[in-house]
Amino acid sequence: DAGVTQSPTHLIKTRGQQVTLRCSPKSGHDTVSWYQQALGQGPQFIFQYYEEEERQRGNFPDRFSGHQFPNYSSELNVNALLLGDSALYLCASSLASGGETQYFGPGTRLLVL
Amino acid sequence: AQSVSQHNHHVILSEAASLELGCNYSYGGTVNLFWYVQYPGQHLQLLLKYFSGDPLVKGIKGFEAEFIKSKFSFNLRKPSVQWSDTAEYFCAVNRAGGYNKLIFGAGTRLAVHP
C-alpha cells in the first residue's frame, strides 16, 4: 500500500521565480491538503483539494495556488517567490467521507535565495 | 481564533524517565485531537488520535494521551522513554465532522540520552 509521495525532495530557487510541487495521495484517498512548515514551527495549512476544487484555504496569499487531477494527485504552485517562502512543504491525504485522519508525505524542502 | 499551544519547546530526558508533553487547544465546537511525531530525517507520522469515547487513548510505541474536555487539554504521556523516542512531537486539532484542516502546535523537541 503506497503512502503519500512528493516530488521533488529538495529545490533551490531564486526570488521572483515560480515553483511547482507535486503530490500523490495514499492509495484510496481522495482529498489532498498542503501545509507549509517553516523552520522551528508546526505545519500551517495552505489549502485543501477535493473533487478537483479548492475546498478550504488558510491564510496564504494568492501567490499560492493549486490543482487536483482526476487521479487525485495534486500540485502546489507558488509564484513570485520570496525569501520567506523557504520552508518544508508537506502534502497530506485523507478520505473526504469520514476520513478525518490525515497522512503525510515526506515533504519538499524549498530554499529561496 | 483557533490555536494549539504546546507548553515545552525542548525537553531533555534520560532513558527510562517518564514523559509528559502538554497540549492545550482553543477551538469552538467538537474536535478531533492528534499527536504526530517526526523522527530525525523522517516524515510526520500519526502517533495517536482521539475522536470520541474513552478519553484515554493508546497509540503506537507505548504512548498514550488523555483528553480532558474541561481543561481543553490533550497531554501525551509515556511511562518510560527510550533513546529511539528522540524526535519532534506535534499536537494538532481539527473540527469534528467538517472539513478536516489541521491546526498544529509549534512542536516539542524531545532528546533522550542513553
mmCIF file of C-alpha atoms in Angstrom:
data_model
loop_
_atom_site.group_PDB
_atom_site.id
_atom_site.type_symbol
_atom_site.label_atom_id
_atom_site.label_comp_id
_atom_site.label_asym_id
_atom_site.label_seq_id
_atom_site.Cartn_x
_atom_site.Cartn_y
_atom_site.Cartn_z
ATOM 1 C CA ASP A 1 0.000 0.000 0.000
ATOM 2 C CA ALA A 2 1.750 3.118 -1.249
ATOM 3 C CA GLY A 3 1.851 6.012 1.133
ATOM 4 C CA VAL A 4 1.845 9.689 0.247
ATOM 5 C CA THR A 5 4.636 10.599 -2.149
ATOM 6 C CA GLN A 6 6.008 14.016 -3.018
ATOM 7 C CA SER A 7 8.430 15.361 -5.591
ATOM 8 C CA PRO A 8 10.963 16.782 -5.746
ATOM 9 C CA THR A 9 12.582 16.202 -2.342
ATOM 10 C CA HIS A 10 14.640 19.382 -2.491
ATOM 11 C CA LEU A 11 14.514 22.513 -4.603
ATOM 12 C CA ILE A 12 16.524 25.718 -4.809
ATOM 13 C CA LYS A 13 15.025 28.788 -6.444
ATOM 14 C CA THR A 14 15.754 32.494 -6.558
ATOM 15 C CA ARG A 15 13.472 35.341 -5.582
ATOM 16 C CA GLY A 16 10.791 36.111 -8.135
ATOM 17 C CA GLN A 17 10.800 32.656 -9.684
ATOM 18 C CA GLN A 18 7.896 30.248 -9.756
ATOM 19 C CA VAL A 19 7.828 26.695 -8.391
ATOM 20 C CA THR A 20 5.575 23.644 -8.754
ATOM 21 C CA LEU A 21 5.491 20.868 -6.174
ATOM 22 C CA ARG A 22 3.754 17.546 -6.705
ATOM 23 C CA CYS A 23 1.932 15.082 -4.501
ATOM 24 C CA SER A 24 0.375 11.658 -4.953
ATOM 25 C CA PRO A 25 -2.057 10.667 -2.214
ATOM 26 C CA LYS A 26 -2.181 7.418 -0.301
ATOM 27 C CA SER A 27 -3.972 4.687 -2.206
ATOM 28 C CA GLY A 28 -7.751 5.058 -1.806
ATOM 29 C CA HIS A 29 -7.638 8.653 -0.604
ATOM 30 C CA ASP A 30 -9.449 11.399 -2.489
ATOM 31 C CA THR A 31 -8.551 14.567 -0.574
ATOM 32 C CA VAL A 32 -5.218 16.367 -0.564
ATOM 33 C CA SER A 33 -4.130 19.096 1.822
ATOM 34 C CA TRP A 34 -0.985 21.192 1.644
ATOM 35 C CA TYR A 35 0.942 22.607 4.589
ATOM 36 C CA GLN A 36 3.951 24.871 4.984
ATOM 37 C CA GLN A 37 6.381 24.089 7.803
ATOM 38 C CA ALA A 38 8.887 26.852 8.475
ATOM 39 C CA LEU A 39 11.989 26.018 10.470
ATOM 40 C CA GLY A 40 11.204 25.501 14.140
ATOM 41 C CA GLN A 41 7.456 25.763 13.680
ATOM 42 C CA GLY A 42 4.489 23.472 13.276
ATOM 43 C CA PRO A 43 2.890 22.943 9.873
ATOM 44 C CA GLN A 44 0.489 25.651 8.709
ATOM 45 C CA PHE A 45 -2.487 24.814 6.499
ATOM 46 C CA ILE A 46 -2.330 26.275 2.986
ATOM 47 C CA PHE A 47 -5.355 24.714 1.252
ATOM 48 C CA GLN A 48 -7.263 21.513 0.612
ATOM 49 C CA TYR A 49 -8.439 19.960 -2.639
ATOM 50 C CA TYR A 50 -11.346 17.609 -3.169
ATOM 51 C CA GLU A 51 -13.064 16.701 -6.435
ATOM 52 C CA GLU A 52 -10.545 18.867 -8.266
ATOM 53 C CA GLU A 53 -11.646 22.004 -6.439
ATOM 54 C CA GLU A 54 -10.157 24.050 -3.634
ATOM 55 C CA ARG A 55 -12.423 23.313 -0.710
ATOM 56 C CA GLN A 56 -10.775 25.253 2.083
ATOM 57 C CA ARG A 57 -7.958 27.770 2.295
ATOM 58 C CA GLY A 58 -5.693 29.004 5.050
ATOM 59 C CA ASN A 59 -4.191 32.437 5.479
ATOM 60 C CA PHE A 60 -1.876 32.404 2.459
ATOM 61 C CA PRO A 61 -1.707 34.940 -0.394
ATOM 62 C CA ASP A 62 -2.944 34.315 -3.908
ATOM 63 C CA ARG A 63 0.648 33.613 -4.974
ATOM 64 C CA PHE A 64 -0.066 30.146 -3.609
ATOM 65 C CA SER A 65 -2.326 28.149 -5.886
ATOM 66 C CA GLY A 66 -3.025 24.530 -6.515
ATOM 67 C CA HIS A 67 -4.628 21.941 -8.637
ATOM 68 C CA GLN A 68 -6.027 18.452 -8.234
ATOM 69 C CA PHE A 69 -6.152 15.987 -11.085
ATOM 70 C CA PRO A 70 -8.776 13.300 -11.807
ATOM 71 C CA ASN A 71 -6.448 10.658 -10.320
ATOM 72 C CA TYR A 72 -6.480 12.693 -7.046
ATOM 73 C CA SER A 73 -2.843 13.759 -7.326
ATOM 74 C CA SER A 74 -2.167 17.418 -6.697
ATOM 75 C CA GLU A 75 0.195 20.289 -7.425
ATOM 76 C CA LEU A 76 1.119 23.306 -5.364
ATOM 77 C CA ASN A 77 2.288 26.356 -7.286
ATOM 78 C CA VAL A 78 3.980 29.358 -5.762
ATOM 79 C CA ASN A 79 4.573 32.458 -7.887
ATOM 80 C CA ALA A 80 6.883 35.403 -7.319
ATOM 81 C CA LEU A 81 8.897 33.569 -4.687
ATOM 82 C CA LEU A 82 10.036 35.450 -1.604
ATOM 83 C CA LEU A 83 12.853 34.562 0.777
ATOM 84 C CA GLY A 84 10.194 33.863 3.396
ATOM 85 C CA ASP A 85 8.745 31.074 1.273
ATOM 86 C CA SER A 86 11.730 28.912 2.206
ATOM 87 C CA ALA A 87 10.214 26.019 4.123
ATOM 88 C CA LEU A 88 9.272 22.352 4.078
ATOM 89 C CA TYR A 89 6.078 21.867 2.085
ATOM 90 C CA LEU A 90 4.013 18.935 3.235
ATOM 91 C CA CYS A 91 1.245 17.148 1.439
ATOM 92 C CA ALA A 92 -1.325 15.140 3.390
ATOM 93 C CA SER A 93 -4.058 12.890 2.093
ATOM 94 C CA SER A 94 -7.306 11.709 3.615
ATOM 95 C CA LEU A 95 -10.758 10.453 2.770
ATOM 96 C CA ALA A 96 -13.473 13.061 2.337
ATOM 97 C CA SER A 97 -16.061 10.720 3.751
ATOM 98 C CA GLY A 98 -15.378 10.097 7.431
ATOM 99 C CA GLY A 99 -11.641 10.273 6.909
ATOM 100 C CA GLU A 100 -10.611 12.895 9.377
ATOM 101 C CA THR A 101 -7.117 11.476 9.824
ATOM 102 C CA GLN A 102 -4.501 12.919 7.513
ATOM 103 C CA TYR A 103 -1.427 11.016 6.392
ATOM 104 C CA PHE A 104 1.643 12.999 5.479
ATOM 105 C CA GLY A 105 4.270 12.665 2.800
ATOM 106 C CA PRO A 106 7.989 13.270 3.292
ATOM 107 C CA GLY A 107 7.773 16.859 2.100
ATOM 108 C CA THR A 108 9.622 19.054 -0.372
ATOM 109 C CA ARG A 109 12.255 21.331 1.098
ATOM 110 C CA LEU A 110 12.291 24.631 -0.790
ATOM 111 C CA LEU A 111 15.118 27.107 -0.426
ATOM 112 C CA VAL A 112 14.671 30.558 -1.936
ATOM 113 C CA LEU A 113 17.868 32.562 -2.433
ATOM 114 C CA ALA B 1 -9.083 32.236 16.851
ATOM 115 C CA GLN B 2 -8.301 28.558 16.656
ATOM 116 C CA SER B 3 -4.965 27.669 18.162
ATOM 117 C CA VAL B 4 -2.924 24.899 19.727
ATOM 118 C CA SER B 5 -0.368 25.554 22.427
ATOM 119 C CA GLN B 6 2.431 23.181 23.368
ATOM 120 C CA HIS B 7 3.990 24.150 26.645
ATOM 121 C CA ASN B 8 7.517 22.877 26.201
ATOM 122 C CA HIS B 9 9.635 23.602 23.156
ATOM 123 C CA HIS B 10 12.556 21.444 24.234
ATOM 124 C CA VAL B 11 12.618 18.507 26.637
ATOM 125 C CA ILE B 12 15.695 16.510 27.604
ATOM 126 C CA LEU B 13 15.308 13.200 29.404
ATOM 127 C CA SER B 14 17.380 10.186 30.321
ATOM 128 C CA GLU B 15 16.310 6.742 29.179
ATOM 129 C CA ALA B 16 13.643 5.137 31.404
ATOM 130 C CA ALA B 17 12.379 8.531 32.587
ATOM 131 C CA SER B 18 8.678 9.263 32.319
ATOM 132 C CA LEU B 19 7.408 11.719 29.729
ATOM 133 C CA GLU B 20 4.505 14.115 29.696
ATOM 134 C CA LEU B 21 4.104 16.704 26.946
ATOM 135 C CA GLY B 22 1.434 19.324 27.398
ATOM 136 C CA CYS B 23 -1.053 20.423 24.746
ATOM 137 C CA ASN B 24 -3.915 22.884 25.084
ATOM 138 C CA TYR B 25 -6.233 23.996 22.334
ATOM 139 C CA SER B 26 -8.638 26.804 21.652
ATOM 140 C CA TYR B 27 -11.314 25.672 19.224
ATOM 141 C CA GLY B 28 -15.066 26.106 19.274
ATOM 142 C CA GLY B 29 -17.216 23.040 18.990
ATOM 143 C CA THR B 30 -16.465 19.340 18.916
ATOM 144 C CA VAL B 31 -12.914 18.493 17.980
ATOM 145 C CA ASN B 32 -10.689 15.636 16.946
ATOM 146 C CA LEU B 33 -7.250 15.592 18.530
ATOM 147 C CA PHE B 34 -4.000 14.161 17.244
ATOM 148 C CA TRP B 35 -0.389 13.673 18.179
ATOM 149 C CA TYR B 36 2.068 13.367 15.327
ATOM 150 C CA VAL B 37 5.767 12.514 15.617
ATOM 151 C CA GLN B 38 8.607 13.464 13.310
ATOM 152 C CA TYR B 39 11.734 11.330 13.806
ATOM 153 C CA PRO B 40 15.014 12.782 12.527
ATOM 154 C CA GLY B 41 15.066 12.621 8.752
ATOM 155 C CA GLN B 42 11.597 11.102 8.528
ATOM 156 C CA HIS B 43 8.142 12.395 7.700
ATOM 157 C CA LEU B 44 5.314 13.192 10.071
ATOM 158 C CA GLN B 45 3.693 10.038 11.413
ATOM 159 C CA LEU B 46 0.482 9.633 13.347
ATOM 160 C CA LEU B 47 1.154 8.612 16.948
ATOM 161 C CA LEU B 48 -2.416 8.532 18.217
ATOM 162 C CA LYS B 49 -5.781 10.220 17.798
ATOM 163 C CA TYR B 50 -8.940 10.949 19.722
ATOM 164 C CA PHE B 51 -12.327 11.270 18.050
ATOM 165 C CA SER B 52 -14.790 10.288 20.761
ATOM 166 C CA GLY B 53 -15.393 7.788 23.538
ATOM 167 C CA ASP B 54 -12.810 6.820 26.149
ATOM 168 C CA PRO B 55 -10.747 9.963 26.808
ATOM 169 C CA LEU B 56 -7.639 7.869 27.455
ATOM 170 C CA VAL B 57 -6.210 6.942 24.080
ATOM 171 C CA LYS B 58 -3.403 4.477 23.461
ATOM 172 C CA GLY B 59 -1.145 4.844 20.461
ATOM 173 C CA ILE B 60 1.886 3.211 18.960
ATOM 174 C CA LYS B 61 5.187 2.573 20.742
ATOM 175 C CA GLY B 62 3.691 2.724 24.235
ATOM 176 C CA PHE B 63 2.401 6.296 24.013
ATOM 177 C CA GLU B 64 -0.932 7.379 25.421
ATOM 178 C CA ALA B 65 -2.831 10.645 25.708
ATOM 179 C CA GLU B 66 -5.675 11.858 27.848
ATOM 180 C CA PHE B 67 -8.373 14.223 26.627
ATOM 181 C CA ILE B 68 -9.664 16.480 29.396
ATOM 182 C CA LYS B 69 -12.504 18.459 27.869
ATOM 183 C CA SER B 70 -12.902 20.839 30.804
ATOM 184 C CA LYS B 71 -9.260 21.863 30.506
ATOM 185 C CA PHE B 72 -9.118 21.844 26.690
ATOM 186 C CA SER B 73 -6.074 19.630 27.043
ATOM 187 C CA PHE B 74 -4.690 16.549 25.319
ATOM 188 C CA ASN B 75 -1.419 15.678 27.044
ATOM 189 C CA LEU B 76 0.885 12.977 25.707
ATOM 190 C CA ARG B 77 2.480 10.502 28.103
ATOM 191 C CA LYS B 78 4.889 7.596 28.113
ATOM 192 C CA PRO B 79 5.943 5.853 31.331
ATOM 193 C CA SER B 80 9.487 5.023 30.234
ATOM 194 C CA VAL B 81 11.192 6.667 27.260
ATOM 195 C CA GLN B 82 13.855 5.139 25.055
ATOM 196 C CA TRP B 83 16.665 6.721 23.058
ATOM 197 C CA SER B 84 14.652 5.917 19.916
ATOM 198 C CA ASP B 85 11.896 8.289 21.097
ATOM 199 C CA THR B 86 14.150 11.224 20.258
ATOM 200 C CA ALA B 87 12.003 13.214 17.849
ATOM 201 C CA GLU B 88 9.771 16.248 17.468
ATOM 202 C CA TYR B 89 6.207 15.864 18.675
ATOM 203 C CA PHE B 90 3.277 17.875 17.339
ATOM 204 C CA CYS B 91 -0.179 18.216 18.811
ATOM 205 C CA ALA B 92 -2.948 19.013 16.300
ATOM 206 C CA VAL B 93 -6.695 19.578 16.263
ATOM 207 C CA ASN B 94 -9.446 19.730 13.666
ATOM 208 C CA ARG B 95 -13.184 20.219 13.717
ATOM 209 C CA ALA B 96 -15.140 17.016 14.019
ATOM 210 C CA GLY B 97 -17.439 16.242 11.128
ATOM 211 C CA GLY B 98 -16.245 19.055 8.921
ATOM 212 C CA TYR B 99 -13.505 19.829 6.506
ATOM 213 C CA ASN B 100 -10.520 18.445 8.232
ATOM 214 C CA LYS B 101 -7.818 21.110 8.073
ATOM 215 C CA LEU B 102 -5.404 20.565 10.933
ATOM 216 C CA ILE B 103 -4.232 23.260 13.308
ATOM 217 C CA PHE B 104 -0.820 22.360 14.714
ATOM 218 C CA GLY B 105 1.092 23.428 17.756
ATOM 219 C CA ALA B 106 4.672 24.646 17.403
ATOM 220 C CA GLY B 107 6.061 21.274 18.402
ATOM 221 C CA THR B 108 8.177 19.890 21.246
ATOM 222 C CA ARG B 109 11.635 18.659 20.506
ATOM 223 C CA LEU B 110 12.473 15.671 22.728
ATOM 224 C CA ALA B 111 16.028 14.459 23.232
ATOM 225 C CA VAL B 112 16.529 11.207 25.132
ATOM 226 C CA HIS B 113 20.026 10.465 26.381
ATOM 227 C CA PRO B 114 21.204 6.866 26.908
#
